[in-house]
Amino acid sequence: MDTKETEQTNEAQKLKEIEQLLQDALSLDEVHVTQAGTHYKIVAVGECFDGMGRVKQQQTIYAPLMERITSGELHALTINAFTPTQWKREKIFNM
């Protein structure tokens, strides 16, 4: 395995670890983490976001990731949080 393949494998594993961390902490229905360079995008779906404003939703996602954020491992995040009902609508209109 060459260096590029090793880096891709490590990055894929890192994304799965972040997804599992969020899943375990928040009992989400779905969580998807993608990466482009140093920028990460998180799409989280769960009933836990029902009734929350956007800032509170983001704080809820940030909380279990705080150790990775403060260490510099994660630094550029885009977060989209949805309830399952909102996610169904989002997939229909924007995917």
JSON list of C-alpha atoms in Angstrom, two decimals:
[
{"chain": "A", "resi": 1, "resn": "MET", "atom": "CA", "xyz": [0.00, 0.00, 0.00]},
{"chain": "A", "resi": 2, "resn": "ASP", "atom": "CA", "xyz": [1.49, 3.34, -1.01]},
{"chain": "A", "resi": 3, "resn": "THR", "atom": "CA", "xyz": [1.42, 6.55, 1.01]},
{"chain": "A", "resi": 4, "resn": "LYS", "atom": "CA", "xyz": [-1.63, 7.97, -0.77]},
{"chain": "A", "resi": 5, "resn": "GLU", "atom": "CA", "xyz": [-3.64, 4.79, -0.19]},
{"chain": "A", "resi": 6, "resn": "THR", "atom": "CA", "xyz": [-2.61, 4.76, 3.47]},
{"chain": "A", "resi": 7, "resn": "GLU", "atom": "CA", "xyz": [-3.70, 8.40, 3.89]},
{"chain": "A", "resi": 8, "resn": "GLN", "atom": "CA", "xyz": [-7.06, 7.66, 2.24]},
{"chain": "A", "resi": 9, "resn": "THR", "atom": "CA", "xyz": [-7.58, 4.64, 4.50]},
{"chain": "A", "resi": 10, "resn": "ASN", "atom": "CA", "xyz": [-6.68, 6.70, 7.59]},
{"chain": "A", "resi": 11, "resn": "GLU", "atom": "CA", "xyz": [-9.04, 9.51, 6.56]},
{"chain": "A", "resi": 12, "resn": "ALA", "atom": "CA", "xyz": [-11.90, 7.07, 5.90]},
{"chain": "A", "resi": 13, "resn": "GLN", "atom": "CA", "xyz": [-11.31, 5.50, 9.31]},
{"chain": "A", "resi": 14, "resn": "LYS", "atom": "CA", "xyz": [-11.27, 8.95, 10.93]},
{"chain": "A", "resi": 15, "resn": "LEU", "atom": "CA", "xyz": [-14.64, 9.82, 9.34]},
{"chain": "A", "resi": 16, "resn": "LYS", "atom": "CA", "xyz": [-16.14, 6.55, 10.61]},
{"chain": "A", "resi": 17, "resn": "GLU", "atom": "CA", "xyz": [-14.77, 7.26, 14.11]},
{"chain": "A", "resi": 18, "resn": "ILE", "atom": "CA", "xyz": [-16.40, 10.71, 14.11]},
{"chain": "A", "resi": 19, "resn": "GLU", "atom": "CA", "xyz": [-19.70, 9.22, 12.91]},
{"chain": "A", "resi": 20, "resn": "GLN", "atom": "CA", "xyz": [-19.57, 6.56, 15.64]},
{"chain": "A", "resi": 21, "resn": "LEU", "atom": "CA", "xyz": [-18.67, 9.12, 18.31]},
{"chain": "A", "resi": 22, "resn": "LEU", "atom": "CA", "xyz": [-21.69, 11.25, 17.38]},
{"chain": "A", "resi": 23, "resn": "GLN", "atom": "CA", "xyz": [-23.95, 8.22, 17.08]},
{"chain": "A", "resi": 24, "resn": "ASP", "atom": "CA", "xyz": [-22.97, 6.96, 20.53]},
{"chain": "A", "resi": 25, "resn": "ALA", "atom": "CA", "xyz": [-23.26, 10.36, 22.20]},
{"chain": "A", "resi": 26, "resn": "LEU", "atom": "CA", "xyz": [-26.54, 11.50, 20.63]},
{"chain": "A", "resi": 27, "resn": "SER", "atom": "CA", "xyz": [-28.41, 8.32, 19.58]},
{"chain": "A", "resi": 28, "resn": "LEU", "atom": "CA", "xyz": [-28.88, 9.67, 16.07]},
{"chain": "A", "resi": 29, "resn": "ASP", "atom": "CA", "xyz": [-31.03, 8.07, 13.38]},
{"chain": "A", "resi": 30, "resn": "GLU", "atom": "CA", "xyz": [-28.38, 8.90, 10.78]},
{"chain": "A", "resi": 31, "resn": "VAL", "atom": "CA", "xyz": [-25.03, 10.66, 10.71]},
{"chain": "A", "resi": 32, "resn": "HIS", "atom": "CA", "xyz": [-22.87, 11.38, 7.67]},
{"chain": "A", "resi": 33, "resn": "VAL", "atom": "CA", "xyz": [-19.40, 12.91, 7.84]},
{"chain": "A", "resi": 34, "resn": "THR", "atom": "CA", "xyz": [-17.52, 13.96, 4.72]},
{"chain": "A", "resi": 35, "resn": "GLN", "atom": "CA", "xyz": [-14.23, 15.71, 4.20]},
{"chain": "A", "resi": 36, "resn": "ALA", "atom": "CA", "xyz": [-12.74, 17.98, 1.56]},
{"chain": "A", "resi": 37, "resn": "GLY", "atom": "CA", "xyz": [-9.17, 18.87, 2.50]},
{"chain": "A", "resi": 38, "resn": "THR", "atom": "CA", "xyz": [-9.27, 20.21, 6.05]},
{"chain": "A", "resi": 39, "resn": "HIS", "atom": "CA", "xyz": [-13.00, 20.99, 5.92]},
{"chain": "A", "resi": 40, "resn": "TYR", "atom": "CA", "xyz": [-15.51, 18.55, 7.41]},
{"chain": "A", "resi": 41, "resn": "LYS", "atom": "CA", "xyz": [-19.25, 18.44, 6.79]},
{"chain": "A", "resi": 42, "resn": "ILE", "atom": "CA", "xyz": [-21.56, 16.75, 9.26]},
{"chain": "A", "resi": 43, "resn": "VAL", "atom": "CA", "xyz": [-25.18, 15.87, 8.54]},
{"chain": "A", "resi": 44, "resn": "ALA", "atom": "CA", "xyz": [-26.91, 14.61, 11.67]},
{"chain": "A", "resi": 45, "resn": "VAL", "atom": "CA", "xyz": [-30.48, 13.33, 11.87]},
{"chain": "A", "resi": 46, "resn": "GLY", "atom": "CA", "xyz": [-32.25, 12.66, 15.15]},
{"chain": "A", "resi": 47, "resn": "GLU", "atom": "CA", "xyz": [-35.28, 13.37, 17.27]},
{"chain": "A", "resi": 48, "resn": "CYS", "atom": "CA", "xyz": [-32.94, 15.05, 19.76]},
{"chain": "A", "resi": 49, "resn": "PHE", "atom": "CA", "xyz": [-32.96, 18.16, 17.52]},
{"chain": "A", "resi": 50, "resn": "ASP", "atom": "CA", "xyz": [-36.74, 18.60, 17.74]},
{"chain": "A", "resi": 51, "resn": "GLY", "atom": "CA", "xyz": [-37.59, 22.08, 19.00]},
{"chain": "A", "resi": 52, "resn": "MET", "atom": "CA", "xyz": [-33.97, 23.29, 19.01]},
{"chain": "A", "resi": 53, "resn": "GLY", "atom": "CA", "xyz": [-32.79, 26.41, 17.27]},
{"chain": "A", "resi": 54, "resn": "ARG", "atom": "CA", "xyz": [-29.85, 26.21, 14.87]},
{"chain": "A", "resi": 55, "resn": "VAL", "atom": "CA", "xyz": [-27.30, 27.40, 17.46]},
{"chain": "A", "resi": 56, "resn": "LYS", "atom": "CA", "xyz": [-28.42, 24.82, 20.02]},
{"chain": "A", "resi": 57, "resn": "GLN", "atom": "CA", "xyz": [-28.29, 22.09, 17.36]},
{"chain": "A", "resi": 58, "resn": "GLN", "atom": "CA", "xyz": [-24.71, 23.04, 16.52]},
{"chain": "A", "resi": 59, "resn": "GLN", "atom": "CA", "xyz": [-23.74, 23.16, 20.19]},
{"chain": "A", "resi": 60, "resn": "THR", "atom": "CA", "xyz": [-25.22, 19.67, 20.59]},
{"chain": "A", "resi": 61, "resn": "ILE", "atom": "CA", "xyz": [-23.01, 18.38, 17.75]},
{"chain": "A", "resi": 62, "resn": "TYR", "atom": "CA", "xyz": [-19.91, 20.26, 18.96]},
{"chain": "A", "resi": 63, "resn": "ALA", "atom": "CA", "xyz": [-20.10, 18.88, 22.52]},
{"chain": "A", "resi": 64, "resn": "PRO", "atom": "CA", "xyz": [-18.97, 15.28, 21.80]},
{"chain": "A", "resi": 65, "resn": "LEU", "atom": "CA", "xyz": [-16.37, 16.57, 19.32]},
{"chain": "A", "resi": 66, "resn": "MET", "atom": "CA", "xyz": [-14.84, 19.20, 21.62]},
{"chain": "A", "resi": 67, "resn": "GLU", "atom": "CA", "xyz": [-11.70, 17.19, 22.43]},
{"chain": "A", "resi": 68, "resn": "ARG", "atom": "CA", "xyz": [-10.94, 16.77, 18.71]},
{"chain": "A", "resi": 69, "resn": "ILE", "atom": "CA", "xyz": [-11.71, 20.44, 18.03]},
{"chain": "A", "resi": 70, "resn": "THR", "atom": "CA", "xyz": [-9.51, 21.78, 20.83]},
{"chain": "A", "resi": 71, "resn": "SER", "atom": "CA", "xyz": [-6.65, 19.48, 19.79]},
{"chain": "A", "resi": 72, "resn": "GLY", "atom": "CA", "xyz": [-6.81, 20.92, 16.27]},
{"chain": "A", "resi": 73, "resn": "GLU", "atom": "CA", "xyz": [-7.69, 17.56, 14.72]},
{"chain": "A", "resi": 74, "resn": "LEU", "atom": "CA", "xyz": [-10.99, 19.05, 13.54]},
{"chain": "A", "resi": 75, "resn": "HIS", "atom": "CA", "xyz": [-11.10, 22.69, 12.74]},
{"chain": "A", "resi": 76, "resn": "ALA", "atom": "CA", "xyz": [-13.37, 23.63, 9.86]},
{"chain": "A", "resi": 77, "resn": "LEU", "atom": "CA", "xyz": [-16.87, 22.21, 10.34]},
{"chain": "A", "resi": 78, "resn": "THR", "atom": "CA", "xyz": [-20.14, 22.67, 8.54]},
{"chain": "A", "resi": 79, "resn": "ILE", "atom": "CA", "xyz": [-23.02, 21.23, 10.52]},
{"chain": "A", "resi": 80, "resn": "ASN", "atom": "CA", "xyz": [-26.51, 20.45, 9.27]},
{"chain": "A", "resi": 81, "resn": "ALA", "atom": "CA", "xyz": [-28.86, 18.97, 11.87]},
{"chain": "A", "resi": 82, "resn": "PHE", "atom": "CA", "xyz": [-32.34, 17.69, 11.12]},
{"chain": "A", "resi": 83, "resn": "THR", "atom": "CA", "xyz": [-35.19, 15.87, 12.79]},
{"chain": "A", "resi": 84, "resn": "PRO", "atom": "CA", "xyz": [-36.23, 12.77, 10.82]},
{"chain": "A", "resi": 85, "resn": "THR", "atom": "CA", "xyz": [-39.22, 14.67, 9.38]},
{"chain": "A", "resi": 86, "resn": "GLN", "atom": "CA", "xyz": [-37.03, 17.59, 8.32]},
{"chain": "A", "resi": 87, "resn": "TRP", "atom": "CA", "xyz": [-34.50, 15.17, 6.80]},
{"chain": "A", "resi": 88, "resn": "LYS", "atom": "CA", "xyz": [-37.18, 13.48, 4.66]},
{"chain": "A", "resi": 89, "resn": "ARG", "atom": "CA", "xyz": [-38.20, 16.90, 3.32]},
{"chain": "A", "resi": 90, "resn": "GLU", "atom": "CA", "xyz": [-34.56, 17.95, 2.80]},
{"chain": "A", "resi": 91, "resn": "LYS", "atom": "CA", "xyz": [-33.81, 14.82, 0.77]},
{"chain": "A", "resi": 92, "resn": "ILE", "atom": "CA", "xyz": [-36.84, 15.38, -1.46]},
{"chain": "A", "resi": 93, "resn": "PHE", "atom": "CA", "xyz": [-36.14, 19.03, -2.21]},
{"chain": "A", "resi": 94, "resn": "ASN", "atom": "CA", "xyz": [-32.36, 19.36, -2.03]},
{"chain": "A", "resi": 95, "resn": "MET", "atom": "CA", "xyz": [-30.76, 16.05, -2.87]}
]
